[in-house]
Short mmCIF file of C-alpha atoms and ligand atoms in Angstrom, two decimals:
data_model
loop_
_atom_site.label_atom_id
_atom_site.label_comp_id
_atom_site.label_asym_id
_atom_site.label_seq_id
_atom_site.Cartn_x
_atom_site.Cartn_y
_atom_site.Cartn_z
CA MET A 1 -23.20 -42.55 -20.89
CA ILE A 2 -22.07 -40.68 -17.85
CA VAL A 3 -18.61 -40.66 -16.34
CA ARG A 4 -18.57 -40.65 -12.63
CA GLU A 5 -15.57 -40.69 -10.30
CA ILE A 6 -14.97 -43.16 -7.62
CA LYS A 7 -11.93 -42.38 -6.26
CA PRO A 8 -9.80 -39.53 -7.13
CA ASN A 9 -8.48 -39.16 -10.50
CA VAL A 10 -10.13 -42.63 -11.17
CA TYR A 11 -13.72 -43.09 -13.29
CA SER A 12 -15.79 -45.42 -14.05
CA LEU A 13 -17.39 -45.19 -17.56
CA SER A 14 -20.13 -47.68 -17.69
CA ALA A 15 -22.08 -48.75 -20.62
CA ILE A 16 -25.60 -49.67 -19.44
CA ASP A 17 -27.13 -52.28 -21.49
CA TRP A 18 -30.84 -52.02 -20.73
CA ASP A 19 -32.56 -53.73 -23.03
CA ARG A 20 -30.19 -56.44 -23.80
CA LYS A 21 -32.34 -59.99 -22.94
CA ILE A 22 -29.87 -62.80 -23.42
CA PHE A 23 -26.01 -63.24 -23.32
CA ASP A 24 -24.44 -65.41 -25.60
CA GLU A 25 -27.61 -66.25 -26.88
CA LEU A 26 -27.58 -68.56 -23.70
CA VAL A 27 -27.63 -66.51 -20.27
CA PRO A 28 -30.92 -64.94 -19.44
CA LEU A 29 -30.58 -61.26 -18.64
CA PRO A 30 -33.61 -60.34 -16.90
CA GLU A 31 -32.38 -57.28 -15.61
CA GLY A 32 -29.70 -56.48 -18.75
CA THR A 33 -26.54 -55.46 -17.90
CA SER A 34 -23.50 -53.43 -17.79
CA TYR A 35 -20.17 -53.27 -19.60
CA ASN A 36 -17.67 -51.25 -17.47
CA ALA A 37 -14.72 -49.80 -18.50
CA TYR A 38 -12.45 -47.19 -15.95
CA VAL A 39 -9.76 -44.92 -16.49
CA VAL A 40 -6.98 -44.43 -13.82
CA LYS A 41 -5.77 -41.24 -13.93
CA GLY A 42 -1.76 -40.79 -12.69
CA SER A 43 0.07 -37.44 -11.96
CA GLU A 44 2.27 -38.97 -15.52
CA LYS A 45 0.71 -41.32 -17.54
CA THR A 46 -3.30 -42.10 -17.75
CA ALA A 47 -4.54 -45.53 -18.73
CA LEU A 48 -7.56 -46.65 -19.80
CA ILE A 49 -9.16 -50.48 -17.84
CA ASP A 50 -10.55 -52.31 -20.81
CA THR A 51 -13.38 -51.13 -23.13
CA VAL A 52 -16.96 -52.17 -23.55
CA HIS A 53 -19.35 -54.45 -25.77
CA PRO A 54 -18.46 -52.95 -29.52
CA SER A 55 -22.54 -52.21 -29.65
CA MET A 56 -22.16 -49.48 -27.70
CA THR A 57 -18.31 -48.25 -28.93
CA ALA A 58 -19.70 -44.69 -30.01
CA ASP A 59 -21.44 -43.36 -27.09
CA PHE A 60 -18.28 -45.60 -25.12
CA ILE A 61 -15.81 -42.50 -27.28
CA LYS A 62 -18.01 -39.71 -26.61
CA ALA A 63 -17.60 -40.37 -22.69
CA LEU A 64 -14.04 -40.80 -23.04
CA LYS A 65 -13.68 -37.99 -24.67
CA SER A 66 -15.69 -35.70 -22.42
CA LEU A 67 -12.81 -36.13 -19.82
CA GLY A 68 -10.32 -34.16 -22.26
CA LEU A 69 -7.90 -36.41 -22.21
CA GLU A 70 -4.27 -35.10 -24.29
CA ARG A 71 -3.66 -38.63 -24.56
CA LEU A 72 -3.65 -42.11 -23.44
CA ASP A 73 -0.54 -44.13 -22.59
CA TYR A 74 -2.06 -47.41 -21.84
CA ILE A 75 -4.92 -49.70 -22.50
CA VAL A 76 -5.25 -52.51 -19.98
CA SER A 77 -6.99 -55.47 -21.50
CA ASN A 78 -8.16 -57.66 -18.34
CA HIS A 79 -10.03 -60.01 -20.63
CA ALA A 80 -10.45 -60.43 -24.44
CA GLU A 81 -13.72 -61.37 -24.40
CA PRO A 82 -15.04 -58.93 -26.77
CA ASP A 83 -17.84 -57.33 -24.60
CA HIS A 84 -14.54 -55.74 -23.00
CA SER A 85 -11.99 -55.85 -25.84
CA GLY A 86 -14.54 -55.11 -28.71
CA SER A 87 -14.11 -50.66 -28.22
CA ILE A 88 -10.31 -51.41 -28.16
CA PRO A 89 -9.80 -50.36 -32.26
CA ALA A 90 -11.68 -47.58 -31.97
CA VAL A 91 -10.09 -46.51 -28.81
CA LEU A 92 -6.97 -47.03 -30.53
CA ALA A 93 -7.83 -45.35 -33.19
CA GLU A 94 -8.74 -41.75 -31.44
CA TYR A 95 -5.47 -42.20 -29.51
CA PRO A 96 -2.91 -43.62 -31.88
CA GLU A 97 0.13 -43.28 -28.84
CA ALA A 98 -1.86 -46.18 -26.43
CA LYS A 99 0.00 -49.24 -25.97
CA VAL A 100 -2.33 -52.02 -25.18
CA LEU A 101 -1.37 -54.33 -22.38
CA ALA A 102 -2.37 -57.55 -21.91
CA ASN A 103 -0.54 -61.02 -20.41
CA VAL A 104 0.51 -63.42 -22.61
CA LYS A 105 -3.00 -65.59 -23.35
CA CYS A 106 -4.95 -62.19 -23.43
CA ARG A 107 -2.82 -61.37 -25.92
CA SER A 108 -2.91 -64.05 -28.34
CA LEU A 109 -7.05 -64.21 -27.57
CA LEU A 110 -7.01 -60.17 -29.11
CA LYS A 111 -4.57 -60.95 -31.83
CA SER A 112 -7.08 -63.88 -32.93
CA SER A 113 -10.16 -61.51 -32.33
CA LEU A 114 -9.66 -57.98 -32.61
CA ASN A 115 -6.51 -58.61 -35.45
CA LEU A 116 -4.63 -55.85 -33.46
CA PRO A 117 -1.39 -55.13 -35.08
CA ALA A 118 1.89 -56.80 -33.11
CA GLU A 119 3.63 -53.50 -32.07
CA VAL A 120 0.21 -51.87 -30.12
CA LEU A 121 0.78 -55.03 -27.91
CA THR A 122 2.88 -54.95 -24.98
CA LEU A 123 3.11 -57.74 -22.83
CA ILE A 124 2.78 -57.05 -19.10
CA GLN A 125 3.95 -60.37 -16.54
CA ASP A 126 1.60 -61.79 -13.24
CA ASN A 127 2.20 -59.42 -10.17
CA GLN A 128 3.93 -56.44 -12.52
CA VAL A 129 3.89 -53.32 -10.95
CA LEU A 130 3.32 -50.14 -13.43
CA SER A 131 3.68 -46.83 -12.51
CA LEU A 132 1.27 -43.94 -13.63
CA GLY A 133 3.25 -41.25 -11.38
CA ASP A 134 1.57 -40.64 -7.85
CA LYS A 135 -0.98 -43.93 -8.82
CA SER A 136 0.48 -47.53 -9.30
CA LEU A 137 -1.60 -50.79 -11.16
CA ARG A 138 -0.45 -53.98 -10.42
CA PHE A 139 -1.19 -57.20 -12.61
CA MET A 140 -2.80 -60.35 -11.02
CA TRP A 141 -3.26 -63.12 -13.58
CA VAL A 142 -6.61 -65.07 -12.25
CA PRO A 143 -6.76 -68.03 -15.07
CA TRP A 144 -10.39 -69.51 -15.23
CA VAL A 145 -12.34 -67.13 -13.04
CA HIS A 146 -14.32 -66.85 -16.79
CA TRP A 147 -11.70 -67.09 -19.35
CA PRO A 148 -7.81 -68.57 -19.27
CA ASP A 149 -6.51 -64.64 -19.67
CA THR A 150 -8.46 -63.56 -16.58
CA THR A 151 -6.60 -60.55 -14.71
CA ALA A 152 -7.32 -58.11 -11.94
CA THR A 153 -6.09 -54.71 -11.84
CA TYR A 154 -5.23 -53.15 -8.84
CA ILE A 155 -4.74 -50.02 -7.60
CA GLN A 156 -2.31 -49.95 -4.60
CA GLU A 157 -3.02 -46.19 -3.48
CA ASP A 158 -6.08 -45.78 -4.05
CA ARG A 159 -6.90 -50.15 -2.59
CA LEU A 160 -9.14 -49.97 -5.35
CA LEU A 161 -9.26 -53.71 -7.48
CA PHE A 162 -10.56 -54.02 -10.93
CA SER A 163 -11.59 -57.88 -10.91
CA CYS A 164 -12.75 -58.45 -14.22
CA ASP A 165 -15.72 -60.87 -14.49
CA PHE A 166 -14.84 -62.43 -11.23
CA LEU A 167 -17.42 -61.14 -8.39
CA GLY A 168 -19.35 -59.32 -11.38
CA ALA A 169 -23.63 -59.02 -11.78
CA HIS A 170 -25.49 -58.50 -15.29
CA LEU A 171 -27.85 -55.96 -13.75
CA ALA A 172 -28.69 -53.01 -15.58
CA THR A 173 -28.72 -50.12 -12.78
CA SER A 174 -28.32 -46.23 -12.41
CA ASP A 175 -26.55 -47.16 -8.96
CA LEU A 176 -22.99 -46.35 -9.33
CA TYR A 177 -22.51 -48.72 -5.97
CA ALA A 178 -24.42 -51.24 -4.75
CA ASN A 179 -26.17 -50.06 -2.20
CA ASP A 180 -29.22 -52.18 -2.88
CA GLU A 181 -27.48 -55.40 -1.43
CA ALA A 182 -30.70 -57.74 -2.09
CA ARG A 183 -31.21 -57.09 -5.63
CA VAL A 184 -27.24 -56.93 -6.08
CA GLU A 185 -27.24 -60.42 -4.89
CA ARG A 186 -29.55 -62.34 -6.88
CA ALA A 187 -27.93 -60.55 -9.83
CA ALA A 188 -24.49 -62.05 -8.97
CA LEU A 189 -25.45 -65.03 -7.42
CA THR A 190 -27.08 -66.18 -11.26
CA TYR A 191 -23.82 -64.58 -12.57
CA TYR A 192 -21.73 -66.70 -10.23
CA ALA A 193 -23.92 -69.79 -11.38
CA GLU A 194 -24.02 -68.99 -15.15
CA ILE A 195 -20.69 -67.59 -15.24
CA MET A 196 -17.85 -68.97 -12.16
CA MET A 197 -19.58 -72.46 -10.83
CA THR A 198 -18.09 -74.75 -13.10
CA TYR A 199 -14.77 -73.29 -12.03
CA ARG A 200 -14.81 -73.45 -8.01
CA PRO A 201 -11.48 -74.84 -7.73
CA ASN A 202 -10.19 -71.72 -9.34
CA VAL A 203 -12.40 -69.41 -7.75
CA ILE A 204 -11.62 -70.85 -4.55
CA LYS A 205 -7.93 -69.96 -5.55
CA THR A 206 -8.66 -66.66 -6.60
CA LEU A 207 -10.26 -65.46 -3.33
CA LYS A 208 -7.43 -67.17 -1.25
CA ARG A 209 -5.01 -64.85 -3.71
CA LEU A 210 -7.17 -61.90 -3.30
CA GLU A 211 -6.33 -61.81 0.44
CA GLU A 212 -2.78 -60.27 -0.24
CA LEU A 213 -4.56 -57.31 -1.12
CA ASP A 214 -6.04 -54.70 1.49
CA ILE A 215 -9.14 -54.04 -0.93
CA GLY A 216 -11.06 -51.07 0.08
CA MET A 217 -13.39 -51.09 -3.21
CA ILE A 218 -14.09 -53.34 -6.34
CA ALA A 219 -15.11 -52.10 -8.97
CA ALA A 220 -15.79 -55.44 -11.47
CA SER A 221 -16.88 -55.47 -15.36
CA HIS A 222 -20.52 -55.90 -15.16
CA GLY A 223 -22.89 -54.05 -12.32
CA PRO A 224 -22.53 -51.95 -9.74
CA VAL A 225 -18.97 -51.04 -7.63
CA TYR A 226 -19.32 -52.39 -4.83
CA ALA A 227 -17.96 -49.93 -1.93
CA ARG A 228 -18.17 -52.43 0.90
CA PRO A 229 -16.15 -55.33 -0.80
CA GLU A 230 -16.65 -57.84 2.11
CA PHE A 231 -20.51 -58.06 1.05
CA ILE A 232 -19.62 -59.71 -2.33
CA LEU A 233 -16.20 -61.84 -1.14
CA SER A 234 -18.46 -63.12 1.38
CA LEU A 235 -21.35 -64.18 -0.97
CA TYR A 236 -18.39 -65.75 -3.25
CA ARG A 237 -16.68 -67.50 0.16
CA ARG A 238 -19.39 -69.30 0.83
CA TRP A 239 -21.23 -69.85 -2.68
CA SER A 240 -17.57 -71.36 -3.29
CA ALA A 241 -17.21 -73.09 -0.14
CA ASP A 242 -17.88 -77.14 -0.12
CA GLN A 243 -20.59 -77.09 2.09
CA THR A 244 -24.11 -77.48 0.95
CA ARG A 245 -27.65 -77.08 2.07
CA PRO A 246 -30.93 -79.65 2.56
CA GLU A 247 -32.49 -78.44 -0.98
CA VAL A 248 -33.94 -80.93 -3.53
CA ILE A 249 -33.93 -79.56 -6.92
CA ILE A 250 -36.25 -81.44 -9.22
CA PRO A 251 -35.77 -80.87 -13.43
CA TYR A 252 -38.50 -82.45 -14.45
CA LEU A 253 -41.05 -83.09 -18.02
CA SER A 254 -43.66 -85.57 -18.25
CA MET A 255 -45.41 -86.28 -21.73
CA TYR A 256 -48.75 -88.34 -20.15
CA GLU A 257 -49.02 -87.44 -16.64
CA SER A 258 -46.73 -90.13 -15.09
CA THR A 259 -43.69 -88.92 -14.58
CA ALA A 260 -45.79 -85.68 -13.03
CA LYS A 261 -47.31 -87.70 -10.50
CA MET A 262 -44.18 -89.19 -9.82
CA VAL A 263 -42.81 -85.52 -9.12
CA ALA A 264 -46.02 -84.17 -7.35
CA TYR A 265 -46.18 -87.12 -4.96
CA LEU A 266 -42.11 -87.00 -4.24
CA VAL A 267 -42.51 -83.01 -3.71
CA ASP A 268 -45.31 -83.70 -0.78
CA ARG A 269 -42.78 -86.65 0.92
CA LEU A 270 -39.68 -84.72 0.69
CA MET A 271 -42.03 -81.36 1.89
CA GLU A 272 -43.24 -83.33 4.80
CA LYS A 273 -39.49 -84.33 5.84
CA GLY A 274 -38.74 -80.36 6.14
CA LEU A 275 -36.71 -80.42 3.22
CA SER A 276 -36.53 -77.51 1.00
CA VAL A 277 -37.75 -78.45 -2.65
CA GLN A 278 -37.69 -76.72 -6.05
CA PRO A 279 -39.25 -78.86 -8.93
CA TYR A 280 -38.17 -77.20 -12.74
CA ASN A 281 -40.18 -77.74 -15.87
CA VAL A 282 -37.17 -77.74 -17.99
CA VAL A 283 -39.46 -77.58 -21.26
CA ASP A 284 -39.04 -74.01 -21.35
CA LEU A 285 -36.64 -73.85 -18.12
CA ASP A 286 -35.72 -70.30 -16.92
CA THR A 287 -31.26 -71.22 -17.10
CA GLY A 288 -30.42 -68.19 -14.66
CA ARG A 289 -32.92 -69.09 -11.92
CA TYR A 290 -32.68 -73.18 -12.25
CA ALA A 291 -28.54 -73.02 -11.83
CA SER A 292 -28.76 -70.03 -9.16
CA SER A 293 -30.52 -73.66 -6.85
CA LEU A 294 -27.69 -75.03 -8.05
CA VAL A 295 -25.51 -73.22 -6.49
CA GLU A 296 -26.18 -74.49 -2.24
CA ALA A 297 -28.87 -77.51 -3.15
CA SER A 298 -27.48 -80.79 -1.84
CA THR A 299 -29.60 -82.76 -4.05
CA ILE A 300 -30.73 -83.35 -7.64
CA VAL A 301 -34.12 -85.76 -8.61
CA PHE A 302 -34.00 -86.09 -12.25
CA ALA A 303 -37.46 -87.04 -13.63
CA SER A 304 -38.17 -87.97 -17.20
CA PRO A 305 -40.35 -90.24 -19.17
CA THR A 306 -38.54 -92.41 -21.82
CA VAL A 307 -38.05 -91.60 -25.36
CA LEU A 308 -36.26 -93.64 -27.86
CA ASP A 309 -34.74 -95.38 -24.69
CA GLY A 310 -33.16 -92.29 -23.58
CA PRO A 311 -34.28 -89.01 -21.38
CA HIS A 312 -36.79 -86.77 -23.38
CA PRO A 313 -34.22 -84.53 -24.89
CA ALA A 314 -35.50 -81.33 -22.82
CA MET A 315 -34.32 -83.35 -19.98
CA ALA A 316 -30.88 -84.40 -21.67
CA SER A 317 -30.60 -80.59 -22.43
CA ALA A 318 -31.30 -79.71 -18.71
CA ALA A 319 -28.25 -82.66 -18.13
CA TYR A 320 -26.20 -81.53 -20.28
CA LEU A 321 -26.12 -77.75 -18.61
CA THR A 322 -26.65 -79.39 -15.43
CA ASN A 323 -22.96 -81.10 -16.11
CA ALA A 324 -21.55 -78.59 -17.82
CA LEU A 325 -22.21 -76.11 -14.57
CA ARG A 326 -20.64 -78.83 -12.10
CA PRO A 327 -23.03 -77.73 -9.31
CA LYS A 328 -21.75 -78.94 -5.84
CA THR A 329 -24.13 -81.22 -4.96
CA ARG A 330 -23.89 -84.06 -3.13
CA TYR A 331 -26.75 -86.41 -3.91
CA ALA A 332 -28.62 -87.23 -7.38
CA ALA A 333 -31.54 -89.67 -8.12
CA ILE A 334 -33.27 -90.63 -11.23
CA ILE A 335 -36.58 -90.84 -11.32
CA GLY A 336 -39.44 -91.32 -14.44
CA SER A 337 -42.32 -93.62 -16.23
CA TYR A 338 -41.28 -95.73 -19.45
CA GLY A 339 -43.90 -97.51 -22.15
CA TRP A 340 -41.78 -100.22 -23.14
CA GLY A 341 -37.93 -99.43 -22.79
CA PRO A 342 -36.21 -99.36 -19.11
CA THR A 343 -33.11 -98.21 -19.44
CA MET A 344 -33.47 -93.88 -19.40
CA PRO A 345 -32.07 -94.08 -15.81
CA GLU A 346 -28.28 -95.77 -17.70
CA SER A 347 -28.61 -92.98 -20.68
CA LEU A 348 -29.30 -90.00 -18.51
CA THR A 349 -26.42 -90.61 -16.11
CA ALA A 350 -23.88 -91.01 -18.54
CA LEU A 351 -24.99 -87.24 -19.75
CA LEU A 352 -23.76 -86.19 -16.48
CA PRO A 353 -20.35 -87.63 -15.60
CA MET A 354 -18.83 -83.98 -13.87
CA LEU A 355 -21.44 -84.54 -11.48
CA LYS A 356 -19.44 -85.77 -8.25
CA VAL A 357 -22.57 -87.34 -6.27
CA ASP A 358 -23.77 -90.51 -4.32
CA TRP A 359 -26.58 -91.67 -7.13
CA LEU A 360 -29.52 -92.80 -4.68
CA PRO A 361 -31.46 -95.83 -6.30
CA PRO A 362 -33.86 -94.91 -9.34
CA VAL A 363 -37.49 -94.76 -9.44
CA ASN A 364 -37.99 -95.93 -13.39
CA ILE A 365 -41.31 -97.43 -13.67
CA GLY A 366 -43.74 -98.63 -16.55
CA GLY A 367 -46.64 -96.78 -17.50
CA THR A 368 -48.68 -94.69 -14.96
CA PRO A 369 -47.80 -94.91 -11.08
CA LYS A 370 -49.24 -97.83 -8.83
CA ALA A 371 -49.23 -98.18 -5.63
CA GLU A 372 -45.76 -100.13 -5.55
CA ASP A 373 -44.57 -97.16 -7.15
CA PHE A 374 -45.88 -94.83 -5.08
CA ALA A 375 -43.51 -96.77 -1.87
CA ALA A 376 -40.42 -96.28 -4.09
CA LEU A 377 -40.76 -92.88 -4.39
CA ASP A 378 -41.52 -92.81 -0.13
CA ARG A 379 -38.15 -94.98 0.01
CA LEU A 380 -36.23 -92.56 -2.50
CA ALA A 381 -37.48 -89.75 -0.43
CA ALA A 382 -36.59 -91.40 3.16
CA ASP A 383 -32.96 -91.91 1.44
CA ILE A 384 -32.84 -87.77 0.47
CA GLN A 385 -33.92 -87.45 4.10
CA LYS A 386 -30.90 -89.71 5.73
CA ALA A 387 -28.35 -88.63 2.81
CA ASN A 388 -29.41 -84.91 3.94
CA THR A 389 -29.03 -85.42 7.68
CA ALA A 390 -25.68 -87.55 7.87
CA THR A 391 -24.29 -83.86 5.32
CA SER A 392 -25.64 -81.71 8.58
CA THR A 393 -24.34 -83.36 11.23
CA ALA A 394 -20.99 -84.23 9.05
CA VAL A 395 -20.66 -80.27 8.76
CA ASP A 396 -22.08 -79.33 11.42
FE1 FEO B 1 -17.68 -59.83 -19.28
FE2 FEO B 1 -15.67 -63.10 -19.98
O1 FEO B 1 -16.94 -61.32 -20.22
#
C-alpha cells in the first residue's frame, strides 16, 4: 500500500482489494474495491479519517507509519461499518494517545462492534468544526446514505470533502483520481444501485445539504478521488431524480419454455415499438448488472412460471431483491405460465410492497402460449408503450 498526497499535507492511504469478488456475500465486485483512509496533518494536530477493512490492517499500519507521524491526535470515524472501522483497534495500539471521534450513533455502533473502551471515544456533533491548526474539519451527519451513522467530513481550507460511502465506487484501480470517467461511472452506477438507491430520498437530501459547501475535491471511502466533483455529483442528481427513462427490464425464468416464449415475443413487440428492453434470466442473476439497470428504468415486467401456487423460488428471490432496492420504476406487470393454478401474480405482487408503480394487467396463461395469449401480450406491449409515452410527455 502506498501513500499519496492529494492536497498539501493531506494523504490518501488506499487499501486496494484487487482480488475481492463479493461484498457482504451479496454484492458482486467484478473490478474489486478499495477501502480508503486519509491522513490530515494540520500545523498543530493530526487526524486520520477512517481506517480500512480488517483483512488489510497490517499493510495499512505500515503505510501509516511510513508517514513518520510523531503522534496521532484523532481518528475520525465517519462510519462504523467494519470495512472502514475495522483497523481502529490496531491504530490505537500504535497511537494510544489518539481519540476516536464519532457521532452518537457511530459511537454506539463502534462500542458494540469493536468493543472500544468508552474513554477513547469522543462525541462529535453535526456541523461541529475541529481545528487542527492551519486546517479545520467540519463534521456533517448525513444519516442513511448507507448507515444511520454516516458522516461526511470537510476540510474548509482545502475545499475537500471526505464523503464516506456516499458517491463511492467499488473499483480497484491504481489511478489515484477518477480520470477514466467512463469506467468510474460504470462502477459508481452499480455502487449507487446496490448501496444507495434504496435510500433515494436521503440521497436527494444529502445532495441538497452538500450545496452549502464549496467543494473542490471529493474523496470517498471506496474508489478513486474525484478531482472534478461535478462529474459524480451530476450523476447522483440524475440517478436520484424522479425522472425515469423509457426502458423495460424483464427478470424472467422458464421451466418448460412457455414463459420463455412469452418473454421472447414481448421483447420483440417492445423493440418494434422503439422501447429499450433488457431481459435477465434470474436463475443465475448478475445482481450488480440487474440492480444498475433498475436505476433509471421506467418499467419492470416479471416473468415467472408457477411453482406450488406462487412464483418460482428464483423469481421470488429476484423480487425480494427488487423490493429491497426500491427503484423509482413507474410501471410494472407480471406474465407467466401455470399448469393448474392461476394465483402466481397475486403471490408475486405481495412480495413487492415497496414498488410504487402502476400495475399493468397481467398475462398469466395455462400451458403453452396460444394465439389469444400472444394477443394479450400485444395488448401489454401497447399498454407499456402508452404508459411510457405519457411519462415522456409529462417529463417534457
Ligand atoms: Fe463501505 Fe457502509 O461501508
